[in-house]
Coordinates of C-alpha atoms in Angstrom, one line a residue:
Chain N
X1 CA -197.0 -0.1 -11.7
X2 CA -200.3 -2.5 -11.1
X3 CA -200.9 -0.3 -8.2
X4 CA -201.0 3.4 -8.8
X5 CA -200.0 5.9 -6.4
X6 CA -203.6 6.3 -5.2
X7 CA -204.2 3.2 -4.3
X8 CA -201.2 3.5 -3.0
X9 CA -201.5 5.8 -0.4
X10 CA -204.9 5.5 0.1
X11 CA -204.6 1.3 0.8
X12 CA -207.1 0.2 3.5
X13 CA -208.1 3.4 5.7
X14 CA -209.8 5.5 2.6
X15 CA -210.2 8.8 2.3
X16 CA -209.1 10.8 5.9
X17 CA -206.4 8.8 5.9
X18 CA -205.5 10.1 2.9
X19 CA -204.7 12.9 4.6
X20 CA -203.2 12.2 7.4
X21 CA -200.5 10.9 4.7
X22 CA -200.1 14.2 3.7
X23 CA -199.7 15.4 6.3
X24 CA -197.2 12.5 7.5
X25 CA -195.2 12.8 5.0
X26 CA -193.5 14.7 2.3
X27 CA -195.2 15.1 -1.1
X28 CA -194.9 13.0 -4.2
X29 CA -193.0 14.8 -7.1
X30 CA -195.3 14.5 -10.5
X31 CA -192.6 11.8 -11.2
X32 CA -193.1 9.3 -8.3
X33 CA -193.7 5.8 -10.4
X34 CA -189.8 6.0 -11.7
X35 CA -189.1 5.2 -7.6
X36 CA -189.9 2.0 -7.7
X37 CA -189.2 -1.3 -8.8
X38 CA -192.6 -4.0 -8.7
X39 CA -193.0 -5.3 -5.6
X40 CA -190.9 -6.6 -2.9
X41 CA -192.3 -10.3 0.3
X42 CA -191.4 -9.5 3.6
X43 CA -192.6 -11.4 5.8
X44 CA -196.5 -11.4 5.2
X45 CA -196.3 -8.3 3.4
X46 CA -195.9 -6.9 -0.2
X47 CA -193.9 -4.0 -0.5
X48 CA -193.3 -1.2 -3.9
X49 CA -189.9 -1.9 -3.8
X50 CA -187.4 1.2 -4.2
X51 CA -185.5 1.7 -7.0
X52 CA -182.0 2.6 -5.3
X53 CA -181.0 3.8 -8.1
X54 CA -183.0 6.8 -8.5
X55 CA -181.9 8.0 -5.0
X56 CA -178.4 10.1 -4.9
X57 CA -175.5 8.5 -4.9
X58 CA -174.9 10.2 -1.4
X59 CA -177.6 8.7 0.0
X60 CA -176.6 5.2 -0.7
X61 CA -175.5 2.2 1.7
X62 CA -171.7 2.1 1.0
X63 CA -169.3 1.9 3.4
X64 CA -167.2 4.9 4.1
X65 CA -164.3 6.0 6.2
X66 CA -165.7 7.4 9.6
X67 CA -163.8 9.2 11.7
X68 CA -165.6 8.5 15.4
X69 CA -165.0 7.4 19.5
X70 CA -167.7 5.3 19.1
X71 CA -167.4 1.0 20.2
X72 CA -168.0 -0.6 17.2
X73 CA -171.1 -2.0 16.6
X74 CA -172.3 1.6 17.3
X75 CA -175.3 4.2 16.0
X76 CA -174.5 7.6 14.8
X77 CA -177.4 9.7 13.6
X78 CA -176.1 13.0 12.0
X79 CA -179.4 15.0 11.7
X80 CA -177.7 17.6 9.4
X81 CA -175.8 15.6 7.3
X82 CA -178.6 13.1 6.8
X83 CA -176.9 10.4 7.5
X84 CA -177.0 7.2 9.6
X85 CA -173.2 5.2 10.8
X86 CA -172.7 1.5 11.3
X87 CA -169.9 2.2 13.4
X88 CA -166.9 -0.7 12.9
X89 CA -163.4 -1.4 14.1
X90 CA -160.6 0.8 12.6
X91 CA -162.4 4.5 11.7
X92 CA -165.2 2.2 9.2
X93 CA -168.4 2.5 8.7
X94 CA -171.3 1.6 6.9
X95 CA -173.1 4.5 6.3
X96 CA -177.1 5.1 5.1
X97 CA -178.9 8.0 3.8
X98 CA -181.8 9.6 5.9
X99 CA -184.9 12.3 5.8
X100 CA -184.9 13.9 8.8
X101 CA -188.1 14.9 9.6
X102 CA -189.7 17.3 12.5
X103 CA -189.3 15.5 15.6
X104 CA -186.1 14.1 14.4
X105 CA -184.1 17.4 15.1
X106 CA -185.7 18.3 18.7
X107 CA -183.4 15.6 20.4
X108 CA -180.2 14.5 20.7
X109 CA -177.6 13.2 22.9
X110 CA -176.8 9.1 23.9
X111 CA -179.9 6.4 24.0
X112 CA -179.7 2.6 23.8
X113 CA -182.5 0.9 20.8
X114 CA -184.4 -0.1 23.7
X115 CA -187.1 -2.0 21.2
X116 CA -187.1 -3.2 17.4
X117 CA -190.4 -4.0 15.7
X118 CA -191.3 -5.4 12.3
X119 CA -194.5 -3.1 10.3
X120 CA -194.7 -1.0 13.2
X121 CA -198.4 0.3 14.2
X122 CA -197.9 3.5 14.2
X123 CA -199.7 5.9 16.6
X124 CA -199.6 9.3 15.9
X125 CA -198.7 11.6 18.9
X126 CA -201.2 13.4 21.5
X127 CA -199.7 17.2 19.7
X128 CA -200.2 15.6 16.0
X129 CA -204.1 14.5 16.9
X130 CA -205.1 18.5 18.3
X131 CA -203.5 19.9 15.2
X132 CA -205.4 16.8 12.8
X133 CA -207.8 15.4 15.1
X134 CA -208.5 13.5 11.3
X135 CA -205.9 11.0 11.8
X136 CA -206.6 8.1 12.9
X137 CA -206.1 7.5 16.6
X138 CA -204.0 3.6 15.1
X139 CA -202.5 3.0 12.0
X140 CA -202.2 -0.9 11.3
X141 CA -198.1 -2.3 10.4
X142 CA -198.4 -3.0 6.6
X143 CA -197.3 -1.1 3.1
X144 CA -199.2 2.2 3.5
X145 CA -198.6 2.5 7.2
X146 CA -195.8 5.8 7.4
X147 CA -193.4 4.1 10.1
X148 CA -192.3 1.6 7.2
X149 CA -191.4 -2.3 7.6
X150 CA -189.1 -1.6 11.0
X151 CA -189.1 0.8 14.0
X152 CA -186.1 1.3 16.5
X153 CA -187.5 2.8 19.0
X154 CA -184.6 4.9 22.1
X155 CA -184.6 4.4 24.8
X156 CA -183.1 6.4 27.4
X157 CA -182.9 4.9 31.2
X158 CA -185.1 2.5 30.2
X159 CA -188.0 5.2 29.5
X160 CA -188.6 5.4 25.8
X161 CA -187.6 9.1 24.3
X162 CA -190.4 8.7 21.6
X163 CA -187.5 8.7 19.1
X164 CA -187.9 6.2 16.9
X165 CA -185.7 5.3 13.7
X166 CA -188.3 4.5 10.8
X167 CA -188.6 3.9 7.1
X168 CA -190.4 5.1 4.7
X169 CA -192.4 3.5 1.7
X170 CA -191.4 7.4 -0.3
X171 CA -187.9 7.0 -1.2
X172 CA -187.7 11.0 -2.6
X173 CA -188.3 12.0 1.2
X174 CA -184.2 10.4 1.8
X175 CA -181.7 12.9 2.2
X176 CA -184.2 15.3 2.7
X177 CA -186.1 18.0 5.4
X178 CA -189.6 16.1 6.1
X179 CA -192.5 17.9 8.4
X180 CA -193.3 14.7 10.1
X181 CA -191.4 12.0 11.2
X182 CA -187.9 10.9 13.1
X183 CA -185.4 9.6 10.9
X184 CA -186.7 7.8 8.0
X185 CA -185.1 5.3 5.9
X186 CA -186.3 3.7 2.7
X187 CA -187.8 0.4 4.3
X188 CA -184.6 -1.9 2.0
X189 CA -181.6 0.1 4.1
X190 CA -184.4 -0.5 7.9
X191 CA -184.6 -3.6 7.0
X192 CA -181.0 -4.2 6.9
X193 CA -180.4 -2.2 9.7
X194 CA -183.2 -3.8 11.6
X195 CA -180.8 -7.5 11.4
X196 CA -177.0 -5.9 12.3
X197 CA -178.5 -3.5 15.5
X198 CA -179.1 -6.2 18.4
X199 CA -181.3 -4.8 21.1
X200 CA -178.7 -2.3 23.9
X201 CA -176.8 -1.1 21.0
X202 CA -176.4 2.3 21.8
X203 CA -176.9 4.7 19.6
X204 CA -175.5 8.5 19.7
X205 CA -177.7 11.8 18.2
X206 CA -175.4 14.6 17.5
X207 CA -176.8 17.9 18.4
X208 CA -178.3 19.4 14.9
X209 CA -176.3 21.8 14.1
X210 CA -177.3 24.8 11.3
X211 CA -176.4 23.8 8.0
X212 CA -175.7 26.8 6.6
X213 CA -172.6 27.0 9.1
X214 CA -168.8 25.4 8.4
X215 CA -168.8 21.8 8.7
Chain K
X1 CA -179.9 30.7 4.2
X2 CA -181.0 27.0 3.5
X3 CA -179.5 26.4 7.2
X4 CA -182.8 28.2 8.7
X5 CA -185.4 26.4 6.9
X6 CA -185.0 22.9 8.8
X7 CA -186.7 25.3 12.3
X8 CA -188.7 27.2 9.8
X9 CA -190.1 23.7 9.5
X10 CA -190.4 23.0 11.5
X11 CA -192.6 26.4 13.7
X12 CA -194.1 26.5 10.2
X13 CA -195.7 23.0 10.7
X14 CA -197.2 23.5 13.8
X15 CA -200.0 25.6 12.3
X16 CA -199.5 24.3 8.0
X17 CA -198.6 21.2 8.0
X18 CA -196.9 22.2 4.9
X19 CA -193.9 20.2 3.2
X20 CA -190.3 21.6 3.7
X21 CA -189.6 19.2 1.1
X22 CA -191.9 19.7 -1.7
X23 CA -190.7 24.3 -1.4
X24 CA -187.2 23.1 -0.9
X25 CA -186.6 20.4 -2.6
X26 CA -184.1 17.7 -0.5
X27 CA -181.0 19.5 1.3
X28 CA -177.6 18.6 0.0
X29 CA -174.9 18.2 1.9
X30 CA -172.2 17.8 -0.6
X31 CA -169.2 16.4 0.5
X32 CA -168.3 17.0 4.4
X33 CA -164.4 16.4 4.3
X34 CA -162.3 14.6 3.4
X35 CA -161.2 12.4 6.6
X36 CA -164.4 11.8 7.0
X37 CA -166.9 10.6 4.8
X38 CA -164.4 9.6 1.9
X39 CA -165.4 6.5 0.1
X40 CA -163.9 3.1 1.9
X41 CA -163.2 0.6 -1.5
X42 CA -166.2 1.3 -4.2
X43 CA -168.5 2.8 -2.3
X44 CA -172.0 2.6 -4.3
X45 CA -170.6 0.5 -6.6
X46 CA -169.6 -2.5 -5.1
X47 CA -168.4 -5.9 -7.2
X48 CA -171.2 -7.8 -6.6
X49 CA -169.6 -11.2 -5.6
X50 CA -166.6 -9.3 -3.6
X51 CA -166.1 -8.7 -0.2
X52 CA -167.5 -6.1 0.6
X53 CA -170.2 -6.7 -1.4
X54 CA -171.2 -9.5 1.3
X55 CA -170.4 -6.6 4.2
X56 CA -172.0 -4.5 2.9
X57 CA -175.6 -6.2 1.3
X58 CA -175.5 -9.6 3.4
X59 CA -173.7 -8.8 6.5
X60 CA -171.5 -10.7 8.3
X61 CA -173.1 -11.3 12.4
X62 CA -175.9 -12.1 13.7
X63 CA -176.9 -11.8 17.7
X64 CA -178.2 -14.4 19.9
X65 CA -179.9 -13.9 23.0
X66 CA -178.6 -14.5 27.4
X67 CA -177.0 -18.4 27.6
X68 CA -179.2 -19.2 23.7
X69 CA -177.7 -20.6 20.8
X70 CA -180.9 -20.4 19.9
X71 CA -181.3 -18.9 16.5
X72 CA -184.3 -16.2 16.3
X73 CA -186.1 -15.1 13.4
X74 CA -183.4 -12.5 12.1
X75 CA -180.4 -14.4 12.6
X76 CA -182.2 -16.6 9.7
X77 CA -183.0 -13.9 8.0
X78 CA -179.3 -13.3 7.4
X79 CA -178.0 -16.4 7.2
X80 CA -180.2 -16.8 4.3
X81 CA -179.1 -14.3 2.6
X82 CA -175.7 -15.9 4.3
X83 CA -175.9 -18.8 2.5
X84 CA -178.0 -17.2 -0.9
X85 CA -174.7 -15.8 -1.9
X86 CA -172.4 -18.1 -0.6
X87 CA -173.8 -20.6 -2.8
X88 CA -173.7 -18.1 -5.6
X89 CA -170.1 -17.3 -5.2
X90 CA -168.9 -20.8 -4.2
X91 CA -165.2 -19.9 -4.7
X92 CA -165.5 -18.6 -0.8
X93 CA -164.7 -20.8 2.9
X94 CA -165.9 -19.1 5.7
X95 CA -164.8 -18.8 8.8
X96 CA -168.2 -19.0 11.3
X97 CA -166.6 -17.7 14.5
X98 CA -168.6 -17.6 17.5
X99 CA -169.1 -15.0 20.6
X100 CA -170.0 -14.8 24.4
X101 CA -170.0 -13.1 27.3
X102 CA -172.2 -12.8 30.3
X103 CA -172.5 -15.1 32.8
X104 CA -169.9 -18.0 33.4
X105 CA -166.2 -17.7 33.0
X106 CA -163.7 -17.9 30.1
X107 CA -164.7 -21.8 29.6
X108 CA -168.4 -21.5 29.4
X109 CA -168.2 -18.8 27.6
X110 CA -166.2 -20.2 25.1
X111 CA -168.1 -23.3 25.0
X112 CA -171.2 -21.2 23.9
X113 CA -169.2 -19.4 21.0
X114 CA -169.1 -23.1 20.0
X115 CA -172.2 -23.6 20.1
X116 CA -173.6 -21.0 18.6
X117 CA -170.7 -21.5 15.6
X118 CA -172.8 -24.7 15.6
X119 CA -176.0 -23.9 14.8
X120 CA -175.1 -20.9 12.5
X121 CA -173.0 -23.7 9.7
X122 CA -176.5 -26.9 10.3
X123 CA -178.4 -23.9 9.2
X124 CA -176.3 -22.3 6.2
X125 CA -175.7 -26.0 5.4
X126 CA -180.0 -26.4 5.9
X127 CA -179.9 -23.3 3.3
X128 CA -177.6 -26.1 0.5
X129 CA -174.6 -24.6 1.4
X130 CA -171.8 -27.4 2.2
X131 CA -170.4 -28.2 4.8
X132 CA -166.5 -29.0 3.9
X133 CA -166.9 -25.1 3.4
X134 CA -167.1 -23.9 7.1
X135 CA -165.5 -24.6 9.4
X136 CA -166.5 -23.5 12.8
X137 CA -164.4 -22.0 16.2
X138 CA -165.3 -20.0 19.4
X139 CA -164.1 -16.8 21.0
X140 CA -165.6 -16.9 23.2
X141 CA -166.1 -13.9 26.1
X142 CA -161.8 -13.0 25.0
X143 CA -162.3 -10.8 22.2
X144 CA -165.5 -8.6 23.1
X145 CA -166.7 -6.5 20.8
X146 CA -167.4 -3.9 23.6
X147 CA -166.4 -3.8 26.5
X148 CA -169.0 -2.8 30.0
X149 CA -171.0 -4.7 32.1
X150 CA -175.1 -3.6 30.4
X151 CA -176.7 -5.0 27.5
X152 CA -175.5 -2.2 25.5
X153 CA -172.0 -5.1 25.7
X154 CA -173.5 -7.8 26.1
X155 CA -175.7 -7.6 23.3
X156 CA -173.5 -6.9 20.5
X157 CA -170.9 -9.3 22.0
X158 CA -173.3 -12.8 22.0
X159 CA -173.1 -12.6 18.9
X160 CA -171.3 -15.1 15.8
X161 CA -169.2 -13.4 12.8
X162 CA -168.9 -14.8 9.5
X163 CA -165.5 -14.8 7.8
X164 CA -164.8 -14.8 4.6
X165 CA -161.7 -16.8 3.3

């Protein structure tokens, strides 16, 4: 690869940012390079393409049987099983594997996609800044931004719930529980989801049940 | 025991900012039931050029703003992918079906649906798809994806669907 992991992480903002990212994201495995396959272009942004074959098959986008009561075209987020569904007719759904961050566990219920953004800026929440004053106050969108290629912002009754479905350039964090963030998807998947979901779409975030309990 | 990890991490996060993944690895959920989550079709081994490939890797629907029949950037992206796919798999013909919702009655929505379908066809042709392979229809507001009186339904209903034939 032309671009090393460190450069990927450091991006434009230098060492302070690196520590910020360490806080915001899962630790990279030693063999991180195998998770990427060259680069892809999205608008003006060049980003490392995910080598999808490195993901466990269950985390890859696929059509599944899914018993649900949601109208077709809705999103269901299952934080317990690390899945996100776009519901289709006849109890089927398109299923994506997701990583679930700390904020992702803390809310469940019904919402709507109130806003969507491409290569969104990241503003660390005040409580995170309190713990980590070295974090940037504001980080511009781009290939190094922890929110990745897209963000879908969940609202209820016109209010931002601060619950987001977003991208990541850390494919190894999919299917896992992460120290930070909400619902993360590989950039290729969140780009795909963004196209399938108009603003206004209904979202059901299932209650986060303990994983040790039987399904 | 592994079930506690997310919550422990949530607490530990405040103090240590440690990554959950580093210590425990991804928590695999394993199979989660026979009805729900059973693969439909080929799972991840979708045959390139199949209808399932079109649904999973391209996407059939594009969405429109209220009263609009113009394509936005997102719709054009989806149509770019549809056109590339159709140009590669020339054995398919497509039905481009327009839908509409609020405001207006059945006739107005039928007309708007058709306008949306025609805009879609014109764009696919611009991207190299032979117009002879594309037919347009409109369902207007007669078959809404969702029925309710707010934007969560309207947004879904204001769309065009490209169906392989």
